[in-house]
């Protein structure tokens, strides 16, 4: 059974889905105004690993929804800079299309399967739903209108008996007040639900009490609406980077009336020289700068999601070396001939490995411990059973260790000649064939008690 750290209770809790055997999970997705950087990708790799653990270790089916933020200050800033003469609504759509495609491409490169995400809804396709929620909050007198914009009133919310500050302890001294949006707010900590149209900005009509309030949604309202529209309220798990905990998630919860999801799970930042990787600091690395994206995935999994992770090209190089070693071991198992390896691992190490591996993941998705468990079998245990478990490992960790391309029949024949020469103790001949396998077929031979096992040579 999976135990997961829940930011709502600030403790590890046994995870049980609302519906039997079925998990509903929402992840705050990207703002599609530019390339995601690898710091952003850490959050999606974590969410993906969590949903894989839920499916492959716990045996649940998972409905995973991730939103696309396609309207906000950054998006608008970008179209005003690049397409000042175009219709803002259509320029926004084109920008969103471009970077949504790039985002999907990026996440697939780091081992996230697009098909595993049930829905990738866009904010601008859900304006109506957001307006309905704002209308509901107005009716409940938890929201107010001012100068054409609509705001969430924290005072009214708290007076209705609800608690604001469920994920973080909030300090309401004047210095600590939230400076989220400076428009026409009554209370300092109120946040915007709907922003009145400004000149040359994209806008949507909003009919409220027979009056039109053209404008655009605030950021927080989109996640409250899209998460509950597709997953119901409450749903099981809400994920996001630690910086979204407050005010974003706190506000999402408040807009949902206090109970949006049963679990809130946050991953820590990726750091560079002890600083958060961010566009504003200017220390970003894009995925296109990385030659082996799955080595980056491994690097992420080597750190627990709730610890800050230091990124450096050197750390990435060691992850690349590590994943190549694992790939070589997977090759040895996969490329062995049908009769070469025993069916079962009689030593019991394989079965024991799986126990430690899955128990580690069930302990708050402890991927570093799960990866460490691999050391017990890697390069040591060879059986069909081990290969089958390695397929499971791939499903859970998404590292794509097993390369299912067959080797050519010529390479197979050379390998058979190599084995014959070795058995006949014709070492000069076998050394020559070993070299041939290396130079002609990029295969490395290792002599084991099961005969020669091969792996692909990777750089
Ligand atoms: Zn969100």
PDB file of C-alpha atoms in Angstrom, residues 108-323:
ATOM      1  CA  UNK A 108       7.745  12.372 -24.488  1.00  0.00           C
ATOM      2  CA  UNK A 109      11.526  12.663 -24.727  1.00  0.00           C
ATOM      3  CA  UNK A 110      11.813  12.363 -20.953  1.00  0.00           C
ATOM      4  CA  UNK A 111       9.708   9.214 -20.977  1.00  0.00           C
ATOM      5  CA  UNK A 112       6.212  10.584 -20.329  1.00  0.00           C
ATOM      6  CA  UNK A 113       3.689   8.914 -22.582  1.00  0.00           C
ATOM      7  CA  UNK A 114       1.161  11.326 -24.029  1.00  0.00           C
ATOM      8  CA  UNK A 115      -1.380   8.495 -23.936  1.00  0.00           C
ATOM      9  CA  UNK A 116      -1.052   8.279 -20.142  1.00  0.00           C
ATOM     10  CA  UNK A 117      -2.448  11.799 -19.809  1.00  0.00           C
ATOM     11  CA  UNK A 118      -6.198  11.382 -20.161  1.00  0.00           C
ATOM     12  CA  UNK A 119      -6.771  15.072 -20.838  1.00  0.00           C
ATOM     13  CA  UNK A 120      -4.661  18.155 -21.511  1.00  0.00           C
ATOM     14  CA  UNK A 121      -7.390  20.808 -21.296  1.00  0.00           C
ATOM     15  CA  UNK A 122      -6.691  24.396 -22.253  1.00  0.00           C
ATOM     16  CA  UNK A 123      -7.806  27.307 -20.127  1.00  0.00           C
ATOM     17  CA  UNK A 124      -9.360  29.244 -23.017  1.00  0.00           C
ATOM     18  CA  UNK A 125     -11.600  26.276 -23.852  1.00  0.00           C
ATOM     19  CA  UNK A 126     -13.083  26.504 -20.346  1.00  0.00           C
ATOM     20  CA  UNK A 127     -13.935  30.198 -20.030  1.00  0.00           C
ATOM     21  CA  UNK A 128     -17.646  29.383 -19.660  1.00  0.00           C
ATOM     22  CA  UNK A 129     -16.983  27.050 -16.726  1.00  0.00           C
ATOM     23  CA  UNK A 130     -14.851  29.696 -15.032  1.00  0.00           C
ATOM     24  CA  UNK A 131     -17.601  32.276 -15.463  1.00  0.00           C
ATOM     25  CA  UNK A 132     -20.102  29.864 -13.938  1.00  0.00           C
ATOM     26  CA  UNK A 133     -17.863  29.382 -10.909  1.00  0.00           C
ATOM     27  CA  UNK A 134     -17.377  33.150 -10.525  1.00  0.00           C
ATOM     28  CA  UNK A 135     -21.157  33.613 -10.734  1.00  0.00           C
ATOM     29  CA  UNK A 136     -21.600  30.981  -8.025  1.00  0.00           C
ATOM     30  CA  UNK A 137     -19.039  32.704  -5.793  1.00  0.00           C
ATOM     31  CA  UNK A 138     -20.788  36.047  -6.392  1.00  0.00           C
ATOM     32  CA  UNK A 139     -24.102  34.478  -5.404  1.00  0.00           C
ATOM     33  CA  UNK A 140     -22.509  33.133  -2.240  1.00  0.00           C
ATOM     34  CA  UNK A 141     -21.094  36.635  -1.587  1.00  0.00           C
ATOM     35  CA  UNK A 142     -17.555  35.310  -1.435  1.00  0.00           C
ATOM     36  CA  UNK A 143     -16.613  37.296  -4.532  1.00  0.00           C
ATOM     37  CA  UNK A 144     -17.127  40.946  -5.464  1.00  0.00           C
ATOM     38  CA  UNK A 145     -16.875  43.085  -8.553  1.00  0.00           C
ATOM     39  CA  UNK A 146     -14.802  46.222  -8.769  1.00  0.00           C
ATOM     40  CA  UNK A 147     -14.097  48.295 -11.879  1.00  0.00           C
ATOM     41  CA  UNK A 148     -15.084  45.441 -14.173  1.00  0.00           C
ATOM     42  CA  UNK A 149     -12.830  42.883 -12.445  1.00  0.00           C
ATOM     43  CA  UNK A 150     -13.992  40.179 -10.034  1.00  0.00           C
ATOM     44  CA  UNK A 151     -12.157  39.259  -6.848  1.00  0.00           C
ATOM     45  CA  UNK A 152     -12.278  36.526  -4.264  1.00  0.00           C
ATOM     46  CA  UNK A 153     -12.862  37.982  -0.801  1.00  0.00           C
ATOM     47  CA  UNK A 154     -10.802  36.212   1.809  1.00  0.00           C
ATOM     48  CA  UNK A 155     -12.645  37.970   4.604  1.00  0.00           C
ATOM     49  CA  UNK A 156     -16.003  36.764   3.348  1.00  0.00           C
ATOM     50  CA  UNK A 157     -14.593  33.281   2.859  1.00  0.00           C
ATOM     51  CA  UNK A 158     -13.241  33.107   6.386  1.00  0.00           C
ATOM     52  CA  UNK A 159     -16.434  34.591   7.827  1.00  0.00           C
ATOM     53  CA  UNK A 160     -18.342  31.764   6.173  1.00  0.00           C
ATOM     54  CA  UNK A 161     -16.431  29.440   8.493  1.00  0.00           C
ATOM     55  CA  UNK A 162     -13.841  28.230   6.003  1.00  0.00           C
ATOM     56  CA  UNK A 163     -10.135  28.080   6.658  1.00  0.00           C
ATOM     57  CA  UNK A 164      -7.668  29.808   4.361  1.00  0.00           C
ATOM     58  CA  UNK A 165      -4.166  28.515   4.955  1.00  0.00           C
ATOM     59  CA  UNK A 166      -4.605  24.746   4.821  1.00  0.00           C
ATOM     60  CA  UNK A 167      -1.350  24.044   2.977  1.00  0.00           C
ATOM     61  CA  UNK A 168       0.786  26.743   4.563  1.00  0.00           C
ATOM     62  CA  UNK A 169       0.718  28.653   7.834  1.00  0.00           C
ATOM     63  CA  UNK A 170      -0.242  32.154   6.919  1.00  0.00           C
ATOM     64  CA  UNK A 171       0.894  35.195   8.774  1.00  0.00           C
ATOM     65  CA  UNK A 172      -1.448  38.110   8.374  1.00  0.00           C
ATOM     66  CA  UNK A 173       0.824  40.804   9.722  1.00  0.00           C
ATOM     67  CA  UNK A 174       0.913  43.719   7.273  1.00  0.00           C
ATOM     68  CA  UNK A 175       4.478  42.951   6.113  1.00  0.00           C
ATOM     69  CA  UNK A 176       3.536  39.363   5.286  1.00  0.00           C
ATOM     70  CA  UNK A 177       0.543  40.205   3.174  1.00  0.00           C
ATOM     71  CA  UNK A 178       0.183  38.752  -0.236  1.00  0.00           C
ATOM     72  CA  UNK A 179       1.045  41.021  -3.126  1.00  0.00           C
ATOM     73  CA  UNK A 180      -0.457  38.791  -5.762  1.00  0.00           C
ATOM     74  CA  UNK A 181      -2.418  41.329  -7.712  1.00  0.00           C
ATOM     75  CA  UNK A 182      -2.513  45.038  -7.095  1.00  0.00           C
ATOM     76  CA  UNK A 183      -5.672  46.062  -8.888  1.00  0.00           C
ATOM     77  CA  UNK A 184      -8.871  47.287  -7.273  1.00  0.00           C
ATOM     78  CA  UNK A 185      -8.958  44.875  -4.354  1.00  0.00           C
ATOM     79  CA  UNK A 186     -10.796  45.531  -1.115  1.00  0.00           C
ATOM     80  CA  UNK A 187      -8.560  43.334   1.005  1.00  0.00           C
ATOM     81  CA  UNK A 188      -4.816  43.104   0.562  1.00  0.00           C
ATOM     82  CA  UNK A 189      -4.845  39.316   0.284  1.00  0.00           C
ATOM     83  CA  UNK A 190      -7.846  39.059  -2.053  1.00  0.00           C
ATOM     84  CA  UNK A 191      -7.063  37.564  -5.398  1.00  0.00           C
ATOM     85  CA  UNK A 192      -8.419  38.132  -8.861  1.00  0.00           C
ATOM     86  CA  UNK A 193     -10.952  35.814 -10.511  1.00  0.00           C
ATOM     87  CA  UNK A 194     -11.637  37.817 -13.642  1.00  0.00           C
ATOM     88  CA  UNK A 195      -9.561  40.692 -14.980  1.00  0.00           C
ATOM     89  CA  UNK A 196     -11.300  43.508 -16.830  1.00  0.00           C
ATOM     90  CA  UNK A 197     -10.136  43.923 -20.411  1.00  0.00           C
ATOM     91  CA  UNK A 198      -7.205  46.224 -21.003  1.00  0.00           C
ATOM     92  CA  UNK A 199      -6.533  47.841 -24.379  1.00  0.00           C
ATOM     93  CA  UNK A 200      -5.213  45.412 -26.998  1.00  0.00           C
ATOM     94  CA  UNK A 201      -5.390  42.410 -24.680  1.00  0.00           C
ATOM     95  CA  UNK A 202      -7.308  39.275 -25.626  1.00  0.00           C
ATOM     96  CA  UNK A 203     -10.731  39.165 -23.991  1.00  0.00           C
ATOM     97  CA  UNK A 204     -13.931  37.178 -23.629  1.00  0.00           C
ATOM     98  CA  UNK A 205     -17.425  38.473 -22.941  1.00  0.00           C
ATOM     99  CA  UNK A 206     -18.796  37.738 -19.500  1.00  0.00           C
ATOM    100  CA  UNK A 207     -22.521  38.289 -19.058  1.00  0.00           C
ATOM    101  CA  UNK A 208     -23.249  38.755 -15.395  1.00  0.00           C
ATOM    102  CA  UNK A 209     -26.630  40.054 -14.184  1.00  0.00           C
ATOM    103  CA  UNK A 210     -27.477  41.455 -17.621  1.00  0.00           C
ATOM    104  CA  UNK A 211     -24.259  43.348 -17.915  1.00  0.00           C
ATOM    105  CA  UNK A 212     -21.176  42.481 -19.946  1.00  0.00           C
ATOM    106  CA  UNK A 213     -17.771  42.403 -18.266  1.00  0.00           C
ATOM    107  CA  UNK A 214     -15.283  41.750 -21.061  1.00  0.00           C
ATOM    108  CA  UNK A 215     -12.016  40.413 -19.730  1.00  0.00           C
ATOM    109  CA  UNK A 216     -10.015  37.297 -19.035  1.00  0.00           C
ATOM    110  CA  UNK A 217      -9.770  34.766 -16.217  1.00  0.00           C
ATOM    111  CA  UNK A 218      -7.279  34.910 -13.376  1.00  0.00           C
ATOM    112  CA  UNK A 219      -4.782  32.081 -13.238  1.00  0.00           C
ATOM    113  CA  UNK A 220      -6.038  30.240 -10.142  1.00  0.00           C
ATOM    114  CA  UNK A 221      -9.636  29.865 -11.323  1.00  0.00           C
ATOM    115  CA  UNK A 222      -8.637  27.810 -14.369  1.00  0.00           C
ATOM    116  CA  UNK A 223      -7.237  24.939 -12.310  1.00  0.00           C
ATOM    117  CA  UNK A 224     -10.222  24.884  -9.928  1.00  0.00           C
ATOM    118  CA  UNK A 225     -12.555  24.601 -12.909  1.00  0.00           C
ATOM    119  CA  UNK A 226     -10.667  22.173 -15.138  1.00  0.00           C
ATOM    120  CA  UNK A 227      -9.655  19.810 -12.331  1.00  0.00           C
ATOM    121  CA  UNK A 228     -13.171  19.399 -10.979  1.00  0.00           C
ATOM    122  CA  UNK A 229     -14.867  19.400 -14.370  1.00  0.00           C
ATOM    123  CA  UNK A 230     -12.889  16.335 -15.450  1.00  0.00           C
ATOM    124  CA  UNK A 231     -12.275  14.618 -12.127  1.00  0.00           C
ATOM    125  CA  UNK A 232     -15.169  15.649  -9.880  1.00  0.00           C
ATOM    126  CA  UNK A 233     -14.860  17.275  -6.463  1.00  0.00           C
ATOM    127  CA  UNK A 234     -13.089  16.225  -4.426  1.00  0.00           C
ATOM    128  CA  UNK A 235     -10.686  14.154  -6.486  1.00  0.00           C
ATOM    129  CA  UNK A 236      -7.769  12.067  -5.248  1.00  0.00           C
ATOM    130  CA  UNK A 237      -4.396  13.731  -5.903  1.00  0.00           C
ATOM    131  CA  UNK A 238      -3.295  17.204  -6.901  1.00  0.00           C
ATOM    132  CA  UNK A 239       0.373  17.642  -7.859  1.00  0.00           C
ATOM    133  CA  UNK A 240       2.589  20.606  -8.643  1.00  0.00           C
ATOM    134  CA  UNK A 241       5.922  22.223  -7.937  1.00  0.00           C
ATOM    135  CA  UNK A 242       6.493  23.484  -4.400  1.00  0.00           C
ATOM    136  CA  UNK A 243       6.215  27.116  -5.544  1.00  0.00           C
ATOM    137  CA  UNK A 244       2.595  26.465  -6.530  1.00  0.00           C
ATOM    138  CA  UNK A 245       1.638  25.503  -2.988  1.00  0.00           C
ATOM    139  CA  UNK A 246       0.971  29.114  -2.126  1.00  0.00           C
ATOM    140  CA  UNK A 247      -0.838  31.132  -3.284  1.00  0.00           C
ATOM    141  CA  UNK A 248      -1.882  29.061  -6.325  1.00  0.00           C
ATOM    142  CA  UNK A 249      -3.039  25.839  -4.669  1.00  0.00           C
ATOM    143  CA  UNK A 250      -4.341  27.568  -1.578  1.00  0.00           C
ATOM    144  CA  UNK A 251      -6.493  29.728  -3.854  1.00  0.00           C
ATOM    145  CA  UNK A 252      -7.610  26.756  -5.941  1.00  0.00           C
ATOM    146  CA  UNK A 253      -8.843  25.094  -2.753  1.00  0.00           C
ATOM    147  CA  UNK A 254     -10.665  28.221  -1.566  1.00  0.00           C
ATOM    148  CA  UNK A 255     -12.413  28.644  -4.923  1.00  0.00           C
ATOM    149  CA  UNK A 256     -13.557  25.030  -4.648  1.00  0.00           C
ATOM    150  CA  UNK A 257     -15.152  25.774  -1.285  1.00  0.00           C
ATOM    151  CA  UNK A 258     -12.398  24.294   0.860  1.00  0.00           C
ATOM    152  CA  UNK A 259     -12.154  20.719  -0.397  1.00  0.00           C
ATOM    153  CA  UNK A 260     -10.685  20.212  -3.845  1.00  0.00           C
ATOM    154  CA  UNK A 261      -8.484  17.107  -3.539  1.00  0.00           C
ATOM    155  CA  UNK A 262      -7.706  14.599  -0.804  1.00  0.00           C
ATOM    156  CA  UNK A 263      -3.946  14.702  -1.358  1.00  0.00           C
ATOM    157  CA  UNK A 264      -1.730  17.633  -2.322  1.00  0.00           C
ATOM    158  CA  UNK A 265       1.731  16.478  -3.354  1.00  0.00           C
ATOM    159  CA  UNK A 266       4.541  18.904  -4.207  1.00  0.00           C
ATOM    160  CA  UNK A 267       7.971  18.345  -5.667  1.00  0.00           C
ATOM    161  CA  UNK A 268      10.955  20.471  -4.680  1.00  0.00           C
ATOM    162  CA  UNK A 269      12.942  22.697  -7.020  1.00  0.00           C
ATOM    163  CA  UNK A 270      15.755  21.815  -9.292  1.00  0.00           C
ATOM    164  CA  UNK A 271      18.691  24.019  -8.334  1.00  0.00           C
ATOM    165  CA  UNK A 272      21.791  25.283 -10.075  1.00  0.00           C
ATOM    166  CA  UNK A 273      24.613  26.328  -7.739  1.00  0.00           C
ATOM    167  CA  UNK A 274      22.068  26.402  -4.884  1.00  0.00           C
ATOM    168  CA  UNK A 275      19.703  28.701  -6.769  1.00  0.00           C
ATOM    169  CA  UNK A 276      16.319  27.738  -8.200  1.00  0.00           C
ATOM    170  CA  UNK A 277      16.415  27.281 -11.976  1.00  0.00           C
ATOM    171  CA  UNK A 278      14.198  29.997 -13.379  1.00  0.00           C
ATOM    172  CA  UNK A 279      13.839  32.199 -16.401  1.00  0.00           C
ATOM    173  CA  UNK A 280      13.984  35.333 -14.275  1.00  0.00           C
ATOM    174  CA  UNK A 281      17.368  34.360 -12.798  1.00  0.00           C
ATOM    175  CA  UNK A 282      18.578  33.422 -16.273  1.00  0.00           C
ATOM    176  CA  UNK A 283      20.177  30.094 -15.282  1.00  0.00           C
ATOM    177  CA  UNK A 284      18.009  27.813 -17.361  1.00  0.00           C
ATOM    178  CA  UNK A 285      18.857  24.724 -19.370  1.00  0.00           C
ATOM    179  CA  UNK A 286      16.409  23.605 -22.031  1.00  0.00           C
ATOM    180  CA  UNK A 287      15.820  19.973 -22.872  1.00  0.00           C
ATOM    181  CA  UNK A 288      17.217  20.567 -26.360  1.00  0.00           C
ATOM    182  CA  UNK A 289      20.588  21.311 -24.685  1.00  0.00           C
ATOM    183  CA  UNK A 290      20.654  17.748 -23.331  1.00  0.00           C
ATOM    184  CA  UNK A 291      21.720  14.898 -25.593  1.00  0.00           C
ATOM    185  CA  UNK A 292      20.258  12.057 -23.528  1.00  0.00           C
ATOM    186  CA  UNK A 293      16.888  13.192 -22.096  1.00  0.00           C
ATOM    187  CA  UNK A 294      16.343   9.850 -20.358  1.00  0.00           C
ATOM    188  CA  UNK A 295      19.617  10.372 -18.479  1.00  0.00           C
ATOM    189  CA  UNK A 296      17.988  13.572 -17.203  1.00  0.00           C
ATOM    190  CA  UNK A 297      14.971  11.534 -16.114  1.00  0.00           C
ATOM    191  CA  UNK A 298      17.302   9.184 -14.246  1.00  0.00           C
ATOM    192  CA  UNK A 299      19.032  12.170 -12.630  1.00  0.00           C
ATOM    193  CA  UNK A 300      15.634  13.368 -11.367  1.00  0.00           C
ATOM    194  CA  UNK A 301      14.759   9.921 -10.020  1.00  0.00           C
ATOM    195  CA  UNK A 302      18.086   9.714  -8.193  1.00  0.00           C
ATOM    196  CA  UNK A 303      16.841  12.483  -5.900  1.00  0.00           C
ATOM    197  CA  UNK A 304      13.736  12.104  -3.747  1.00  0.00           C
ATOM    198  CA  UNK A 305      11.014  14.380  -5.094  1.00  0.00           C
ATOM    199  CA  UNK A 306      10.739  16.230  -1.787  1.00  0.00           C
ATOM    200  CA  UNK A 307      14.421  17.172  -1.724  1.00  0.00           C
ATOM    201  CA  UNK A 308      16.027  19.953  -3.697  1.00  0.00           C
ATOM    202  CA  UNK A 309      18.027  18.563  -6.526  1.00  0.00           C
ATOM    203  CA  UNK A 310      21.261  20.069  -7.805  1.00  0.00           C
ATOM    204  CA  UNK A 311      21.703  20.135 -11.511  1.00  0.00           C
ATOM    205  CA  UNK A 312      25.095  20.387 -13.173  1.00  0.00           C
ATOM    206  CA  UNK A 313      26.464  19.087 -16.473  1.00  0.00           C
ATOM    207  CA  UNK A 314      28.747  16.865 -14.391  1.00  0.00           C
ATOM    208  CA  UNK A 315      25.816  15.313 -12.522  1.00  0.00           C
ATOM    209  CA  UNK A 316      24.086  14.755 -15.849  1.00  0.00           C
ATOM    210  CA  UNK A 317      27.208  13.072 -17.237  1.00  0.00           C
ATOM    211  CA  UNK A 318      27.274  10.583 -14.360  1.00  0.00           C
ATOM    212  CA  UNK A 319      23.557   9.898 -14.841  1.00  0.00           C
ATOM    213  CA  UNK A 320      24.285   9.276 -18.526  1.00  0.00           C
ATOM    214  CA  UNK A 321      27.006   6.799 -17.590  1.00  0.00           C
ATOM    215  CA  UNK A 322      24.723   5.139 -15.046  1.00  0.00           C
ATOM    216  CA  UNK A 323      21.814   4.724 -17.459  1.00  0.00           C
TER     217      UNK A 323
END
